[in-house]
Amino acid sequence: MVEWTDFERATIQDIFSKINYEDVGPAALSRCLVVYPWTQRYFGNFGNLYNAAAIISNPLVAKHGTTILHGLDRAMNNMDNIKEIYTELSVLHSEKLHVDPDNFKLLADCLTIVLAARMGTDFSGEVQAAFQKFMAVVVSSLGRQYH
């Protein structure tokens, strides 16, 4: 079980209370698909992903990016039980979708970059450390079924 400080809990809650899901989610997923083009193979039914402009303007990418962020709400609201909360998603991504678990880390890194850009100086080193710890637990939980 992960030990969370009061600061970490408050920081994660604060980040999610301030972000615009319809902006940050699509931006993070778009960044991941552009920077790591091999991740596109899991989104073959999303249509045109041929270049950065097509990815950024793709409504299916935007919708899924928003869905991903809302999925993180489950972890934020259950920080002491993230692995169990994500059991079903881990099974889905490993057994049905066959997603390479390393891609969860890539997306987490892209989300961190987007948040840093949106939050500016409010995304201090301490805030980033708390957020990256949170995302590391999420990534580990999503990859749990692979182990």
mmCIF file of C-alpha atoms in Angstrom:
data_model
loop_
_atom_site.group_PDB
_atom_site.id
_atom_site.type_symbol
_atom_site.label_atom_id
_atom_site.label_comp_id
_atom_site.label_asym_id
_atom_site.label_seq_id
_atom_site.Cartn_x
_atom_site.Cartn_y
_atom_site.Cartn_z
ATOM 1 C CA MET A 1 0.000 0.000 0.000
ATOM 2 C CA VAL A 2 1.186 3.486 -0.852
ATOM 3 C CA GLU A 3 1.609 5.998 1.948
ATOM 4 C CA TRP A 4 0.293 9.462 1.091
ATOM 5 C CA THR A 5 1.151 12.606 3.018
ATOM 6 C CA ASP A 6 -1.515 15.196 3.720
ATOM 7 C CA PHE A 7 0.299 17.511 1.311
ATOM 8 C CA GLU A 8 0.228 14.911 -1.476
ATOM 9 C CA ARG A 9 -3.467 14.194 -0.979
ATOM 10 C CA ALA A 10 -4.341 17.891 -0.931
ATOM 11 C CA THR A 11 -2.147 18.578 -3.960
ATOM 12 C CA ILE A 12 -3.745 15.857 -6.091
ATOM 13 C CA GLN A 13 -7.225 17.059 -5.120
ATOM 14 C CA ASP A 14 -6.228 20.644 -5.903
ATOM 15 C CA ILE A 15 -4.806 19.781 -9.340
ATOM 16 C CA PHE A 16 -7.948 17.944 -10.394
ATOM 17 C CA SER A 17 -10.207 20.679 -9.061
ATOM 18 C CA LYS A 18 -8.479 23.270 -11.263
ATOM 19 C CA ILE A 19 -7.945 21.518 -14.582
ATOM 20 C CA ASN A 20 -10.205 21.752 -17.584
ATOM 21 C CA TYR A 21 -10.743 18.094 -18.510
ATOM 22 C CA GLU A 22 -11.816 18.932 -22.062
ATOM 23 C CA ASP A 23 -8.556 20.827 -22.605
ATOM 24 C CA VAL A 24 -5.936 18.863 -20.690
ATOM 25 C CA GLY A 25 -7.091 15.332 -21.556
ATOM 26 C CA PRO A 26 -7.121 15.813 -25.329
ATOM 27 C CA ALA A 27 -3.847 17.759 -25.198
ATOM 28 C CA ALA A 28 -2.094 14.989 -23.257
ATOM 29 C CA LEU A 29 -3.341 12.170 -25.484
ATOM 30 C CA SER A 30 -2.576 14.170 -28.644
ATOM 31 C CA ARG A 31 0.948 14.844 -27.393
ATOM 32 C CA CYS A 32 1.451 11.150 -26.698
ATOM 33 C CA LEU A 33 0.241 10.128 -30.159
ATOM 34 C CA VAL A 34 2.430 12.742 -31.875
ATOM 35 C CA VAL A 35 5.611 12.298 -29.835
ATOM 36 C CA TYR A 36 5.354 8.504 -29.639
ATOM 37 C CA PRO A 37 3.761 7.572 -32.989
ATOM 38 C CA TRP A 38 3.883 3.823 -32.291
ATOM 39 C CA THR A 39 1.141 4.382 -29.705
ATOM 40 C CA GLN A 40 -1.236 5.161 -32.582
ATOM 41 C CA ARG A 41 -1.587 1.460 -33.366
ATOM 42 C CA TYR A 42 -4.143 1.135 -30.562
ATOM 43 C CA PHE A 43 -6.356 3.784 -32.134
ATOM 44 C CA GLY A 44 -6.819 2.423 -35.642
ATOM 45 C CA ASN A 45 -10.543 3.084 -35.526
ATOM 46 C CA PHE A 46 -9.992 6.797 -34.779
ATOM 47 C CA GLY A 47 -9.594 7.726 -38.450
ATOM 48 C CA ASN A 48 -6.997 10.209 -39.657
ATOM 49 C CA LEU A 49 -3.909 10.182 -37.431
ATOM 50 C CA TYR A 50 -1.454 10.918 -40.253
ATOM 51 C CA ASN A 51 0.119 14.057 -38.823
ATOM 52 C CA ALA A 52 0.104 16.293 -35.759
ATOM 53 C CA ALA A 53 -2.617 18.601 -37.075
ATOM 54 C CA ALA A 54 -4.908 15.661 -37.835
ATOM 55 C CA ILE A 55 -4.340 14.150 -34.391
ATOM 56 C CA ILE A 56 -4.895 17.423 -32.540
ATOM 57 C CA SER A 57 -8.129 18.131 -34.406
ATOM 58 C CA ASN A 58 -9.468 14.558 -34.237
ATOM 59 C CA PRO A 59 -12.702 14.512 -32.184
ATOM 60 C CA LEU A 60 -12.232 10.854 -31.197
ATOM 61 C CA VAL A 61 -8.789 11.622 -29.773
ATOM 62 C CA ALA A 62 -10.284 14.555 -27.863
ATOM 63 C CA LYS A 63 -13.125 12.441 -26.508
ATOM 64 C CA HIS A 64 -10.823 9.630 -25.385
ATOM 65 C CA GLY A 65 -8.399 12.095 -23.786
ATOM 66 C CA THR A 66 -11.263 13.504 -21.741
ATOM 67 C CA THR A 67 -12.378 9.968 -20.838
ATOM 68 C CA ILE A 68 -8.870 9.148 -19.616
ATOM 69 C CA LEU A 69 -8.828 12.177 -17.320
ATOM 70 C CA HIS A 70 -12.233 11.301 -15.914
ATOM 71 C CA GLY A 71 -10.858 7.810 -15.314
ATOM 72 C CA LEU A 72 -8.174 9.368 -13.139
ATOM 73 C CA ASP A 73 -10.952 10.752 -10.936
ATOM 74 C CA ARG A 74 -11.492 7.201 -9.721
ATOM 75 C CA ALA A 75 -7.907 7.029 -8.519
ATOM 76 C CA MET A 76 -8.034 10.511 -6.996
ATOM 77 C CA ASN A 77 -11.176 9.617 -5.048
ATOM 78 C CA ASN A 78 -9.716 6.270 -3.898
ATOM 79 C CA MET A 79 -6.058 7.032 -3.289
ATOM 80 C CA ASP A 80 -5.733 4.269 -0.687
ATOM 81 C CA ASN A 81 -7.160 1.643 -3.037
ATOM 82 C CA ILE A 82 -5.943 2.517 -6.547
ATOM 83 C CA LYS A 83 -4.760 -0.969 -7.496
ATOM 84 C CA GLU A 84 -8.129 -2.522 -6.725
ATOM 85 C CA ILE A 85 -10.044 0.328 -8.364
ATOM 86 C CA TYR A 86 -8.153 -0.251 -11.628
ATOM 87 C CA THR A 87 -8.269 -4.064 -11.697
ATOM 88 C CA GLU A 88 -10.981 -4.138 -14.355
ATOM 89 C CA LEU A 89 -9.224 -1.542 -16.528
ATOM 90 C CA SER A 90 -5.958 -3.440 -16.202
ATOM 91 C CA VAL A 91 -7.624 -6.639 -17.408
ATOM 92 C CA LEU A 92 -9.292 -4.781 -20.299
ATOM 93 C CA HIS A 93 -6.052 -3.163 -21.470
ATOM 94 C CA SER A 94 -3.951 -6.309 -21.112
ATOM 95 C CA GLU A 95 -6.259 -9.103 -22.218
ATOM 96 C CA LYS A 96 -8.634 -7.475 -24.695
ATOM 97 C CA LEU A 97 -6.827 -4.423 -26.061
ATOM 98 C CA HIS A 98 -3.267 -5.813 -25.687
ATOM 99 C CA VAL A 99 -1.834 -2.398 -24.877
ATOM 100 C CA ASP A 100 1.885 -2.328 -24.170
ATOM 101 C CA PRO A 101 2.044 -1.306 -20.485
ATOM 102 C CA ASP A 102 4.974 1.025 -21.190
ATOM 103 C CA ASN A 103 2.505 3.271 -23.006
ATOM 104 C CA PHE A 104 0.793 4.129 -19.716
ATOM 105 C CA LYS A 105 4.057 5.697 -18.526
ATOM 106 C CA LEU A 106 4.419 7.622 -21.779
ATOM 107 C CA LEU A 107 0.918 9.026 -21.425
ATOM 108 C CA ALA A 108 1.557 9.880 -17.766
ATOM 109 C CA ASP A 109 4.676 11.815 -18.807
ATOM 110 C CA CYS A 110 2.726 13.673 -21.493
ATOM 111 C CA LEU A 111 0.019 14.537 -18.977
ATOM 112 C CA THR A 112 2.667 15.875 -16.596
ATOM 113 C CA ILE A 113 4.087 18.107 -19.356
ATOM 114 C CA VAL A 114 0.648 19.439 -20.297
ATOM 115 C CA LEU A 115 -0.185 20.171 -16.666
ATOM 116 C CA ALA A 116 3.136 21.946 -16.173
ATOM 117 C CA ALA A 117 2.430 24.118 -19.211
ATOM 118 C CA ARG A 118 -1.122 24.915 -18.077
ATOM 119 C CA MET A 119 -0.312 25.519 -14.401
ATOM 120 C CA GLY A 120 2.913 27.474 -14.875
ATOM 121 C CA THR A 121 4.605 28.469 -11.620
ATOM 122 C CA ASP A 122 1.881 26.726 -9.604
ATOM 123 C CA PHE A 123 3.395 23.449 -10.814
ATOM 124 C CA SER A 124 6.325 23.674 -8.401
ATOM 125 C CA GLY A 125 8.819 20.897 -7.808
ATOM 126 C CA GLU A 126 6.844 19.697 -4.799
ATOM 127 C CA VAL A 127 3.575 19.682 -6.751
ATOM 128 C CA GLN A 128 5.221 17.841 -9.629
ATOM 129 C CA ALA A 129 6.679 15.244 -7.251
ATOM 130 C CA ALA A 130 3.247 14.593 -5.716
ATOM 131 C CA PHE A 131 1.613 14.345 -9.132
ATOM 132 C CA GLN A 132 4.274 12.027 -10.509
ATOM 133 C CA LYS A 133 3.980 9.790 -7.453
ATOM 134 C CA PHE A 134 0.217 9.630 -8.036
ATOM 135 C CA MET A 135 0.695 8.812 -11.713
ATOM 136 C CA ALA A 136 3.334 6.174 -10.908
ATOM 137 C CA VAL A 137 0.780 4.389 -8.721
ATOM 138 C CA VAL A 138 -1.843 4.666 -11.480
ATOM 139 C CA VAL A 139 0.591 3.339 -14.110
ATOM 140 C CA SER A 140 1.614 0.464 -11.845
ATOM 141 C CA SER A 141 -2.036 -0.366 -11.172
ATOM 142 C CA LEU A 142 -2.932 -0.363 -14.864
ATOM 143 C CA GLY A 143 0.025 -2.614 -15.602
ATOM 144 C CA ARG A 144 -0.724 -4.936 -12.718
ATOM 145 C CA GLN A 145 -2.464 -7.563 -14.871
ATOM 146 C CA TYR A 146 0.660 -7.922 -17.018
ATOM 147 C CA HIS A 147 2.794 -9.181 -14.133
#
